[in-house]
Tab-separated table of C-alpha atoms and ligand atoms in Angstrom:
chain	number	residue	atom	x	y	z
A	575	MET	CA	80.823	99.099	127.000
A	576	ASN	CA	81.575	95.582	128.267
A	577	VAL	CA	80.990	92.611	125.975
A	578	LEU	CA	80.866	89.028	127.180
A	579	VAL	CA	82.136	86.770	124.394
A	580	ILE	CA	80.910	83.184	124.598
A	581	ASN	CA	82.188	80.210	122.602
A	582	CYS	CA	80.015	77.275	123.610
A	583	GLY	CA	81.017	73.696	122.743
A	584	SER	CA	79.189	70.478	123.539
A	585	SER	CA	80.939	69.922	126.880
A	586	SER	CA	82.981	73.092	127.249
A	587	LEU	CA	82.589	76.841	127.109
A	588	LYS	CA	85.205	79.552	126.635
A	589	TYR	CA	84.491	83.121	127.667
A	590	GLN	CA	86.099	86.568	127.750
A	591	LEU	CA	84.791	89.809	129.162
A	592	ILE	CA	86.152	92.652	127.033
A	593	ASN	CA	85.913	96.407	127.510
A	594	SER	CA	85.161	97.451	123.945
A	595	ASP	CA	86.388	101.035	124.427
A	596	THR	CA	89.909	100.029	125.412
A	597	GLU	CA	89.683	96.516	123.902
A	598	ALA	CA	91.211	95.261	127.150
A	599	VAL	CA	90.305	91.785	128.367
A	600	LEU	CA	88.875	92.230	131.883
A	601	ALA	CA	88.593	88.517	132.636
A	602	LYS	CA	88.619	85.226	130.774
A	603	GLY	CA	88.463	81.502	131.255
A	604	LEU	CA	86.614	78.332	130.463
A	605	CYS	CA	84.224	75.722	131.783
A	606	GLU	CA	85.172	72.140	131.072
A	607	ARG	CA	83.534	68.753	131.517
A	608	ILE	CA	79.993	70.179	131.479
A	609	GLY	CA	77.558	67.303	131.992
A	610	ILE	CA	80.346	65.076	133.322
A	611	ASP	CA	81.522	66.689	136.566
A	612	GLY	CA	82.544	70.295	135.972
A	613	ARG	CA	85.546	72.587	136.246
A	614	LEU	CA	85.619	76.386	136.046
A	615	VAL	CA	88.783	78.275	135.178
A	616	TYR	CA	88.514	82.012	135.840
A	617	GLN	CA	91.177	84.677	135.545
A	618	LYS	CA	90.718	88.343	136.178
A	619	THR	CA	93.361	90.218	134.211
A	620	GLY	CA	96.349	90.836	136.470
A	621	ASN	CA	95.381	88.064	138.911
A	622	ASP	CA	96.334	84.383	139.031
A	623	LYS	CA	94.061	81.748	137.505
A	624	GLU	CA	91.387	80.365	139.834
A	625	VAL	CA	90.284	76.777	139.279
A	626	THR	CA	87.026	75.563	140.845
A	627	GLU	CA	85.753	71.997	140.619
A	628	ALA	CA	81.974	72.152	140.829
A	629	ALA	CA	78.986	70.250	139.507
A	630	MET	CA	77.862	71.501	136.076
A	631	PRO	CA	75.099	69.141	134.997
A	632	THR	CA	74.159	71.493	132.138
A	633	HIS	CA	75.398	74.659	130.405
A	634	LYS	CA	72.999	76.649	132.586
A	635	GLU	CA	74.964	75.937	135.768
A	636	ALA	CA	78.211	76.556	133.870
A	637	ILE	CA	77.147	80.001	132.607
A	638	GLN	CA	75.687	80.881	136.013
A	639	MET	CA	79.087	80.065	137.560
A	640	VAL	CA	80.847	82.264	135.008
A	641	LEU	CA	78.491	85.160	135.826
A	642	ASP	CA	79.001	84.579	139.578
A	643	ALA	CA	82.781	84.578	139.114
A	644	LEU	CA	82.658	87.772	137.032
A	645	THR	CA	80.630	89.570	139.736
A	646	ASN	CA	82.269	87.966	142.788
A	647	ALA	CA	82.891	90.632	145.458
A	648	LYS	CA	86.532	89.600	145.946
A	649	THR	CA	87.964	88.756	142.531
A	650	GLY	CA	85.173	89.718	140.130
A	651	ALA	CA	86.001	91.943	137.168
A	652	ILE	CA	82.695	93.849	137.497
A	653	LYS	CA	80.374	94.787	140.362
A	654	SER	CA	77.112	93.502	138.924
A	655	LEU	CA	75.611	92.031	135.768
A	656	ASP	CA	74.382	95.530	134.847
A	657	GLN	CA	77.946	96.045	133.670
A	658	VAL	CA	77.577	93.410	130.935
A	659	ASN	CA	76.181	95.475	128.061
A	660	ALA	CA	76.054	92.830	125.352
A	661	VAL	CA	76.886	89.178	124.713
A	662	GLY	CA	78.608	88.017	121.507
A	663	HIS	CA	78.210	84.334	120.655
A	664	ARG	CA	80.402	82.379	118.282
A	665	VAL	CA	78.130	80.288	116.046
A	666	VAL	CA	79.825	77.759	113.796
A	667	HIS	CA	77.410	77.383	110.875
A	668	GLY	CA	75.240	80.115	109.405
A	669	GLY	CA	74.583	78.256	106.151
A	670	GLU	CA	73.543	80.567	103.303
A	671	LYS	CA	71.240	82.466	105.632
A	672	PHE	CA	73.856	84.599	107.351
A	673	ALA	CA	76.425	86.610	105.430
A	674	SER	CA	77.153	88.782	108.473
A	675	SER	CA	76.660	88.916	112.230
A	676	VAL	CA	73.161	89.487	113.548
A	677	VAL	CA	71.304	90.536	116.713
A	678	ILE	CA	69.593	87.424	118.049
A	679	ASN	CA	65.806	87.116	118.195
A	680	GLU	CA	63.444	84.132	117.927
A	681	GLU	CA	63.603	84.210	114.126
A	682	VAL	CA	67.405	84.079	114.197
A	683	ILE	CA	67.337	81.207	116.678
A	684	ALA	CA	65.013	79.267	114.357
A	685	ALA	CA	67.326	79.961	111.397
A	686	ILE	CA	70.393	78.773	113.350
A	687	GLU	CA	68.434	75.656	114.286
A	688	GLU	CA	67.792	75.017	110.590
A	689	CYS	CA	71.557	75.141	109.960
A	690	SER	CA	72.171	72.509	112.677
A	691	ASP	CA	71.883	69.783	110.072
A	692	LEU	CA	75.121	71.127	108.558
A	693	ALA	CA	77.005	71.297	111.890
A	694	PRO	CA	75.348	68.744	114.173
A	695	LEU	CA	78.151	68.820	116.754
A	696	HIS	CA	78.493	72.589	116.986
A	697	ASN	CA	75.292	74.546	116.288
A	698	PRO	CA	73.171	72.817	118.975
A	699	ALA	CA	75.845	73.645	121.579
A	700	ASN	CA	76.041	77.259	120.350
A	701	LEU	CA	72.256	77.494	120.648
A	702	ILE	CA	72.321	76.231	124.224
A	703	GLY	CA	74.733	79.071	125.091
A	704	ILE	CA	72.417	81.595	123.409
A	705	ARG	CA	69.313	80.288	125.175
A	706	VAL	CA	70.925	80.183	128.617
A	707	CYS	CA	72.427	83.682	128.309
A	708	SER	CA	69.070	85.066	127.129
A	709	GLU	CA	67.398	83.449	130.128
A	710	LEU	CA	69.967	84.621	132.682
A	711	MET	CA	70.386	88.118	131.157
A	712	PRO	CA	67.001	88.811	129.529
A	713	THR	CA	67.566	92.534	128.958
A	714	VAL	CA	71.079	92.246	127.505
A	715	PRO	CA	71.314	92.175	123.682
A	716	GLN	CA	72.806	88.969	122.247
A	717	VAL	CA	74.653	88.827	118.930
A	718	ALA	CA	75.553	85.795	116.792
A	719	VAL	CA	78.881	85.885	114.922
A	720	PHE	CA	79.210	83.065	112.381
A	721	ASP	CA	82.340	81.139	111.348
A	722	THR	CA	80.911	80.827	107.854
A	723	ALA	CA	79.693	84.416	107.261
A	724	PHE	CA	82.927	85.917	105.883
A	725	HIS	CA	83.052	83.267	103.146
A	726	GLN	CA	79.553	83.987	101.834
A	727	THR	CA	81.057	86.366	99.246
A	728	MET	CA	82.592	83.400	97.366
A	729	PRO	CA	81.291	83.109	93.796
A	730	ALA	CA	79.393	79.994	92.678
A	731	LYS	CA	82.434	78.749	90.735
A	732	ALA	CA	84.324	78.554	94.036
A	733	TYR	CA	81.583	77.122	96.227
A	734	LEU	CA	79.950	74.522	93.952
A	735	TYR	CA	81.175	70.919	94.000
A	736	GLY	CA	81.195	68.719	90.907
A	737	LEU	CA	78.112	66.837	92.125
A	738	PRO	CA	74.528	66.637	90.812
A	739	ILE	CA	73.229	70.201	91.124
A	740	GLU	CA	70.109	68.903	92.922
A	741	TYR	CA	72.302	68.219	95.952
A	742	TYR	CA	73.024	71.929	96.134
A	743	LYS	CA	69.482	72.980	95.268
A	744	ASN	CA	67.737	70.521	97.585
A	745	TYR	CA	70.233	69.977	100.394
A	746	LYS	CA	72.518	73.038	100.189
A	747	VAL	CA	75.593	70.883	99.625
A	748	ARG	CA	78.288	73.452	98.778
A	749	ARG	CA	81.537	74.859	100.116
A	750	TYR	CA	80.889	77.156	103.109
A	751	GLY	CA	84.311	77.598	104.703
A	752	PHE	CA	85.092	78.098	108.393
A	753	HIS	CA	87.372	80.199	110.652
A	754	GLY	CA	85.718	83.169	108.914
A	755	THR	CA	85.987	85.432	111.961
A	756	SER	CA	89.742	84.815	111.973
A	757	HIS	CA	90.197	85.220	108.197
A	758	SER	CA	88.253	88.481	108.328
A	759	PHE	CA	90.119	89.870	111.351
A	760	VAL	CA	93.564	88.831	110.098
A	761	SER	CA	93.120	90.048	106.506
A	762	LYS	CA	91.860	93.463	107.661
A	763	HIS	CA	94.524	93.828	110.321
A	764	ALA	CA	97.263	92.707	107.901
A	765	ALA	CA	96.224	95.276	105.301
A	766	GLU	CA	96.374	97.990	107.955
A	767	PHE	CA	99.630	96.812	109.457
A	768	LEU	CA	101.323	96.355	106.066
A	769	GLY	CA	100.107	99.716	104.751
A	770	LEU	CA	97.980	98.172	101.970
A	771	ASP	CA	94.749	99.723	100.740
A	772	LEU	CA	92.205	97.046	101.757
A	773	ASP	CA	89.898	98.080	98.893
A	774	ASN	CA	92.663	97.387	96.417
A	775	SER	CA	94.390	94.357	97.867
A	776	LYS	CA	94.930	90.625	97.294
A	777	ILE	CA	95.724	88.735	100.481
A	778	ILE	CA	96.110	85.033	101.265
A	779	VAL	CA	95.488	84.113	104.907
A	780	CYS	CA	96.915	80.811	106.172
A	781	HIS	CA	95.106	79.998	109.431
A	782	LEU	CA	97.133	77.014	110.660
A	783	GLY	CA	96.089	75.522	114.000
A	784	ASN	CA	94.687	72.145	115.014
A	785	GLY	CA	92.133	72.883	112.349
A	786	SER	CA	93.609	74.739	109.383
A	787	SER	CA	92.184	76.684	106.479
A	788	ILE	CA	93.482	79.061	103.844
A	789	SER	CA	91.530	81.842	102.212
A	790	ALA	CA	91.934	84.137	99.229
A	791	VAL	CA	90.735	87.664	100.015
A	792	VAL	CA	90.328	90.301	97.294
A	793	ASN	CA	89.549	93.880	98.399
A	794	GLY	CA	88.593	92.601	101.861
A	795	LYS	CA	86.166	89.969	100.510
A	796	CYS	CA	86.693	86.216	100.503
A	797	VAL	CA	86.766	84.696	97.009
A	798	ASP	CA	87.853	81.164	97.927
A	799	THR	CA	88.727	79.020	100.922
A	800	THR	CA	89.916	75.479	101.573
A	801	MET	CA	87.335	74.178	104.060
A	802	GLY	CA	84.071	73.009	102.565
A	803	LEU	CA	80.644	71.776	103.590
A	804	THR	CA	82.411	70.785	106.810
A	805	PRO	CA	85.805	71.593	108.355
A	806	LEU	CA	87.198	68.277	107.064
A	807	GLU	CA	88.166	69.592	103.628
A	808	GLY	CA	91.390	71.339	102.660
A	809	VAL	CA	94.919	71.008	104.025
A	810	VAL	CA	96.158	68.235	106.311
A	811	MET	CA	95.272	69.168	109.901
A	812	GLY	CA	96.054	67.921	113.418
A	813	THR	CA	93.869	64.818	113.166
A	814	ARG	CA	91.769	65.582	110.053
A	815	SER	CA	92.776	64.244	106.659
A	816	GLY	CA	91.958	67.300	104.552
A	817	ASN	CA	91.463	66.475	100.836
A	818	ILE	CA	91.655	62.836	99.784
A	819	ASP	CA	90.417	60.800	96.843
A	820	PRO	CA	86.817	60.047	97.939
A	821	ALA	CA	87.164	56.498	96.550
A	822	ILE	CA	89.593	55.745	99.397
A	823	MET	CA	86.588	55.645	101.700
A	824	GLU	CA	85.047	52.588	100.038
A	825	TYR	CA	88.422	50.897	99.634
A	826	ILE	CA	89.352	51.275	103.314
A	827	ALA	CA	85.821	50.470	104.488
A	828	LYS	CA	86.164	47.043	102.832
A	829	LYS	CA	89.712	46.425	104.020
A	830	GLU	CA	89.069	47.470	107.617
A	831	ASN	CA	85.417	46.409	107.794
A	832	LEU	CA	84.215	49.890	108.688
A	833	ASP	CA	80.858	51.568	108.130
A	834	ILE	CA	80.426	55.256	107.174
A	835	ALA	CA	80.580	56.373	110.813
A	836	GLY	CA	83.801	54.393	111.291
A	837	ILE	CA	85.356	55.937	108.183
A	838	MET	CA	84.327	59.454	109.231
A	839	ASN	CA	85.882	58.827	112.633
A	840	VAL	CA	89.173	57.868	110.951
A	841	LEU	CA	89.107	60.919	108.663
A	842	ASN	CA	88.270	63.341	111.496
A	843	LYS	CA	90.185	61.911	114.437
A	844	LYS	CA	92.914	59.539	113.308
A	845	SER	CA	94.322	61.118	110.184
A	846	GLY	CA	96.213	64.322	109.411
A	847	LEU	CA	99.505	64.982	111.179
A	848	GLN	CA	98.606	62.435	113.860
A	849	GLY	CA	97.867	59.678	111.372
A	850	LEU	CA	100.793	60.421	109.079
A	851	SER	CA	103.385	60.681	111.844
A	852	GLY	CA	102.043	58.126	114.311
A	853	VAL	CA	103.631	60.507	116.844
A	854	SER	CA	101.253	63.360	117.612
A	855	SER	CA	98.786	65.870	116.193
A	856	ASP	CA	100.772	68.658	117.849
A	857	MET	CA	103.279	70.536	115.697
A	858	ARG	CA	105.676	71.035	118.619
A	859	ASP	CA	105.917	67.253	119.071
A	860	LEU	CA	106.395	66.741	115.335
A	861	GLU	CA	109.171	69.330	115.150
A	862	SER	CA	111.101	67.686	117.940
A	863	ALA	CA	110.487	64.143	116.630
A	864	ALA	CA	111.640	65.232	113.154
A	865	ASP	CA	114.720	66.897	114.680
A	866	ASN	CA	115.471	63.576	116.372
A	867	GLY	CA	115.383	61.738	113.071
A	868	ASN	CA	111.795	60.417	112.995
A	869	GLU	CA	111.133	60.051	109.268
A	870	ASP	CA	107.334	59.779	109.515
A	871	ALA	CA	107.170	62.994	111.553
A	872	ALA	CA	109.412	64.753	109.023
A	873	ASN	CA	107.228	63.509	106.156
A	874	ALA	CA	104.046	64.654	107.923
A	875	MET	CA	105.491	68.176	108.108
A	876	GLU	CA	106.505	68.052	104.434
A	877	VAL	CA	103.020	66.879	103.374
A	878	LEU	CA	101.494	69.802	105.272
A	879	CYS	CA	103.859	72.465	103.921
A	880	TYR	CA	103.766	71.180	100.323
A	881	GLY	CA	99.954	71.119	100.517
A	882	ILE	CA	99.797	74.683	101.845
A	883	ALA	CA	102.142	75.867	99.084
A	884	LYS	CA	99.916	74.260	96.415
A	885	PHE	CA	96.812	76.023	97.755
A	886	VAL	CA	98.711	79.315	97.912
A	887	GLY	CA	99.770	78.859	94.286
A	888	GLY	CA	96.169	78.074	93.332
A	889	TYR	CA	94.911	81.198	95.056
A	890	VAL	CA	97.519	83.393	93.388
A	891	ALA	CA	96.052	82.114	90.091
A	892	ALA	CA	92.472	82.623	91.328
A	893	MET	CA	93.230	86.243	92.317
A	894	ASN	CA	95.584	86.878	89.369
A	895	GLY	CA	98.259	88.057	91.789
A	896	VAL	CA	98.933	88.518	95.472
A	897	ASP	CA	100.123	91.416	97.637
A	898	ALA	CA	100.589	89.599	100.927
A	899	ILE	CA	100.617	86.130	102.432
A	900	VAL	CA	99.759	86.128	106.130
A	901	PHE	CA	100.246	83.342	108.673
A	902	THR	CA	98.096	83.029	111.782
A	903	ALA	CA	96.850	80.633	114.547
A	904	GLY	CA	98.957	78.250	116.667
A	905	ILE	CA	101.223	76.887	113.923
A	906	GLY	CA	101.122	79.965	111.693
A	907	GLU	CA	102.072	82.309	114.527
A	908	ASN	CA	104.672	80.095	116.174
A	909	SER	CA	106.341	77.735	113.738
A	910	GLY	CA	109.124	79.468	111.821
A	911	THR	CA	109.977	76.034	110.419
A	912	VAL	CA	106.563	75.597	108.781
A	913	ARG	CA	106.594	79.178	107.465
A	914	SER	CA	110.020	78.804	105.899
A	915	LYS	CA	109.187	75.394	104.398
A	916	VAL	CA	106.066	76.880	102.780
A	917	ALA	CA	108.009	79.922	101.542
A	918	SER	CA	110.680	77.662	100.043
A	919	TYR	CA	108.121	76.639	97.365
A	920	LEU	CA	107.211	80.239	96.552
A	921	GLY	CA	110.462	81.553	95.107
A	922	TYR	CA	108.779	81.889	91.689
A	923	LEU	CA	106.637	84.669	93.205
A	924	GLY	CA	109.804	86.558	94.116
A	925	ILE	CA	109.296	85.762	97.800
A	926	GLU	CA	112.291	85.946	100.114
A	927	LEU	CA	112.078	85.396	103.860
A	928	ASP	CA	114.120	87.286	106.425
A	929	ALA	CA	115.474	84.384	108.507
A	930	GLU	CA	116.000	86.517	111.606
A	931	ALA	CA	112.462	87.931	111.576
A	932	ASN	CA	111.028	84.483	110.829
A	933	ALA	CA	112.694	83.067	113.938
A	934	LYS	CA	110.506	85.259	116.154
A	935	ARG	CA	106.980	84.272	117.078
A	936	GLY	CA	103.597	85.345	118.281
A	937	GLU	CA	103.555	89.027	117.278
A	938	ASP	CA	102.580	91.207	114.318
A	939	MET	CA	105.611	91.079	112.037
A	940	VAL	CA	106.825	91.181	108.472
A	941	ILE	CA	108.974	88.124	107.818
A	942	SER	CA	109.879	88.822	104.181
A	943	THR	CA	112.937	90.833	103.182
A	944	PRO	CA	112.478	94.420	101.942
A	945	ASP	CA	113.286	93.143	98.412
A	946	SER	CA	110.662	90.391	98.471
A	947	LYS	CA	108.089	90.926	95.676
A	948	VAL	CA	105.264	89.745	97.942
A	949	LYS	CA	104.999	90.686	101.607
A	950	VAL	CA	104.897	87.753	103.997
A	951	ALA	CA	103.676	88.472	107.515
A	952	VAL	CA	102.550	86.970	110.799
A	953	VAL	CA	99.412	88.373	112.441
A	954	PRO	CA	98.193	86.764	115.677
A	955	THR	CA	94.493	86.035	115.339
A	956	ASN	CA	92.061	87.213	117.997
A	957	GLU	CA	88.632	85.743	117.377
A	958	GLU	CA	87.249	86.969	120.717
A	959	LEU	CA	88.186	90.573	119.953
A	960	ALA	CA	86.699	90.208	116.472
A	961	ILE	CA	83.433	88.902	118.010
A	962	CYS	CA	83.472	91.801	120.494
A	963	ARG	CA	83.884	94.343	117.661
A	964	GLU	CA	81.097	92.764	115.594
A	965	THR	CA	78.827	92.786	118.642
A	966	VAL	CA	79.479	96.441	119.400
A	967	ALA	CA	78.868	97.385	115.771
A	968	LEU	CA	75.397	95.823	115.969
A	969	VAL	CA	74.183	96.962	119.376
B	1287	ADP	P1	92.988	75.340	117.537
B	1287	ADP	O1	92.639	75.022	116.113
B	1287	ADP	O2	92.685	74.227	118.484
B	1287	ADP	O3	92.538	76.707	117.996
B	1287	ADP	P2	95.664	76.494	117.763
B	1287	ADP	O4	95.452	77.661	116.876
B	1287	ADP	O5	95.798	76.729	119.222
B	1287	ADP	O6	94.583	75.364	117.515
B	1287	ADP	O7	96.968	75.730	117.236
B	1287	ADP	C1	97.436	74.577	117.811
B	1287	ADP	C2	98.697	74.149	117.054
B	1287	ADP	O8	99.689	75.174	117.210
B	1287	ADP	C3	99.304	72.860	117.565
B	1287	ADP	O9	99.690	72.038	116.480
B	1287	ADP	C4	100.541	73.361	118.287
B	1287	ADP	O10	101.577	72.414	118.262
B	1287	ADP	C5	100.930	74.550	117.449
B	1287	ADP	N1	101.882	75.398	118.200
B	1287	ADP	C6	101.643	76.132	119.312
B	1287	ADP	N2	102.800	76.692	119.765
B	1287	ADP	C7	103.786	76.293	118.913
B	1287	ADP	C8	105.199	76.513	118.820
B	1287	ADP	N3	105.848	77.261	119.711
B	1287	ADP	N4	105.870	75.947	117.793
B	1287	ADP	C9	105.235	75.170	116.877
B	1287	ADP	N5	103.914	74.913	116.906
B	1287	ADP	C10	103.195	75.461	117.905
């Protein structure tokens, strides 16, 4: 069957049409600047990218354009919409309500709406995508796949914060974790690819992209992760601070005359690798600046890698051991420098990297030596394929 995977943001929308039998991508692309002017990028597999500038006042016009492009007589990937058998939607926050993917109905929509409080920038946009697809394809089943679902197996000791318990009981303030679709896909695929028995395995997944999170996965189930109530917690990211002393917020608010919104803007958009380096949030820029002697860029990279190594060490303790450490996402898949800097702190685990293997990028590979006591690997993440598989399993 063919599954349309939709990842709807507030002013953009990414899509892929996947044949679930062969797992081949038939077409993919994105809509940008929805509500501003509008730009559709469409690429049928094997063809060049087509870029169309066209008015997209709302997500409805954007999704209609995607469907028109997919069924276009000349370059469409399918003949008619009858060939879309299901739609899989990425939904950022499922709160405590969703521990797995679910077929969407009115009740599910209401429950996702209730979680919007926890992800005010993301869930409303995801819901718009769901509503518009249901309207334009009323007979096609729609499935919601949540970023938070995989982490719902965390025990209370891992998800509770040291705050008054009423905040959890009344407002659901707890650690949820994100990138769950990626952590789930990568941990399962790594177990398979490394020849581990998933039901008897301890795996640490380092998803390092613009947003980064690390998870500890025992027997295929998440027991801890670095992101929290929101994706601001954890390791240093592209522009997000990750963990800081919360008292810094008051201190800087006074110094810089900022209110809470101003502070949150700094922590989300002006911190992390960007803030530390003053150069860029992009690892490629940092690597070249550091190579050219920029000390702040070099320090930003060290802060990131040292921080990752400390979480990895913590998770080895939490799991009482580790079989494999797996790197994924933009930085994890491509930066041999970051991987080797992280591994340099992990000698006590008997980890040794194979420098030649580590120099490669972007493919499934083992980067530890055969003698290494813990396997270290790279597994490219594929959230769209994971959403497609979840969707097929439910419809
Ligand atoms: P997002 O969280 O937006 O999905 P990605 O997973 O695409 O992010 O990761 C983006 C990050 O990956 C950026 O910091 C980028 O610099 C980094 N990256 C991509 N390619 C390379 C590369 N060849 N070498 C080092 N870093 C890379």
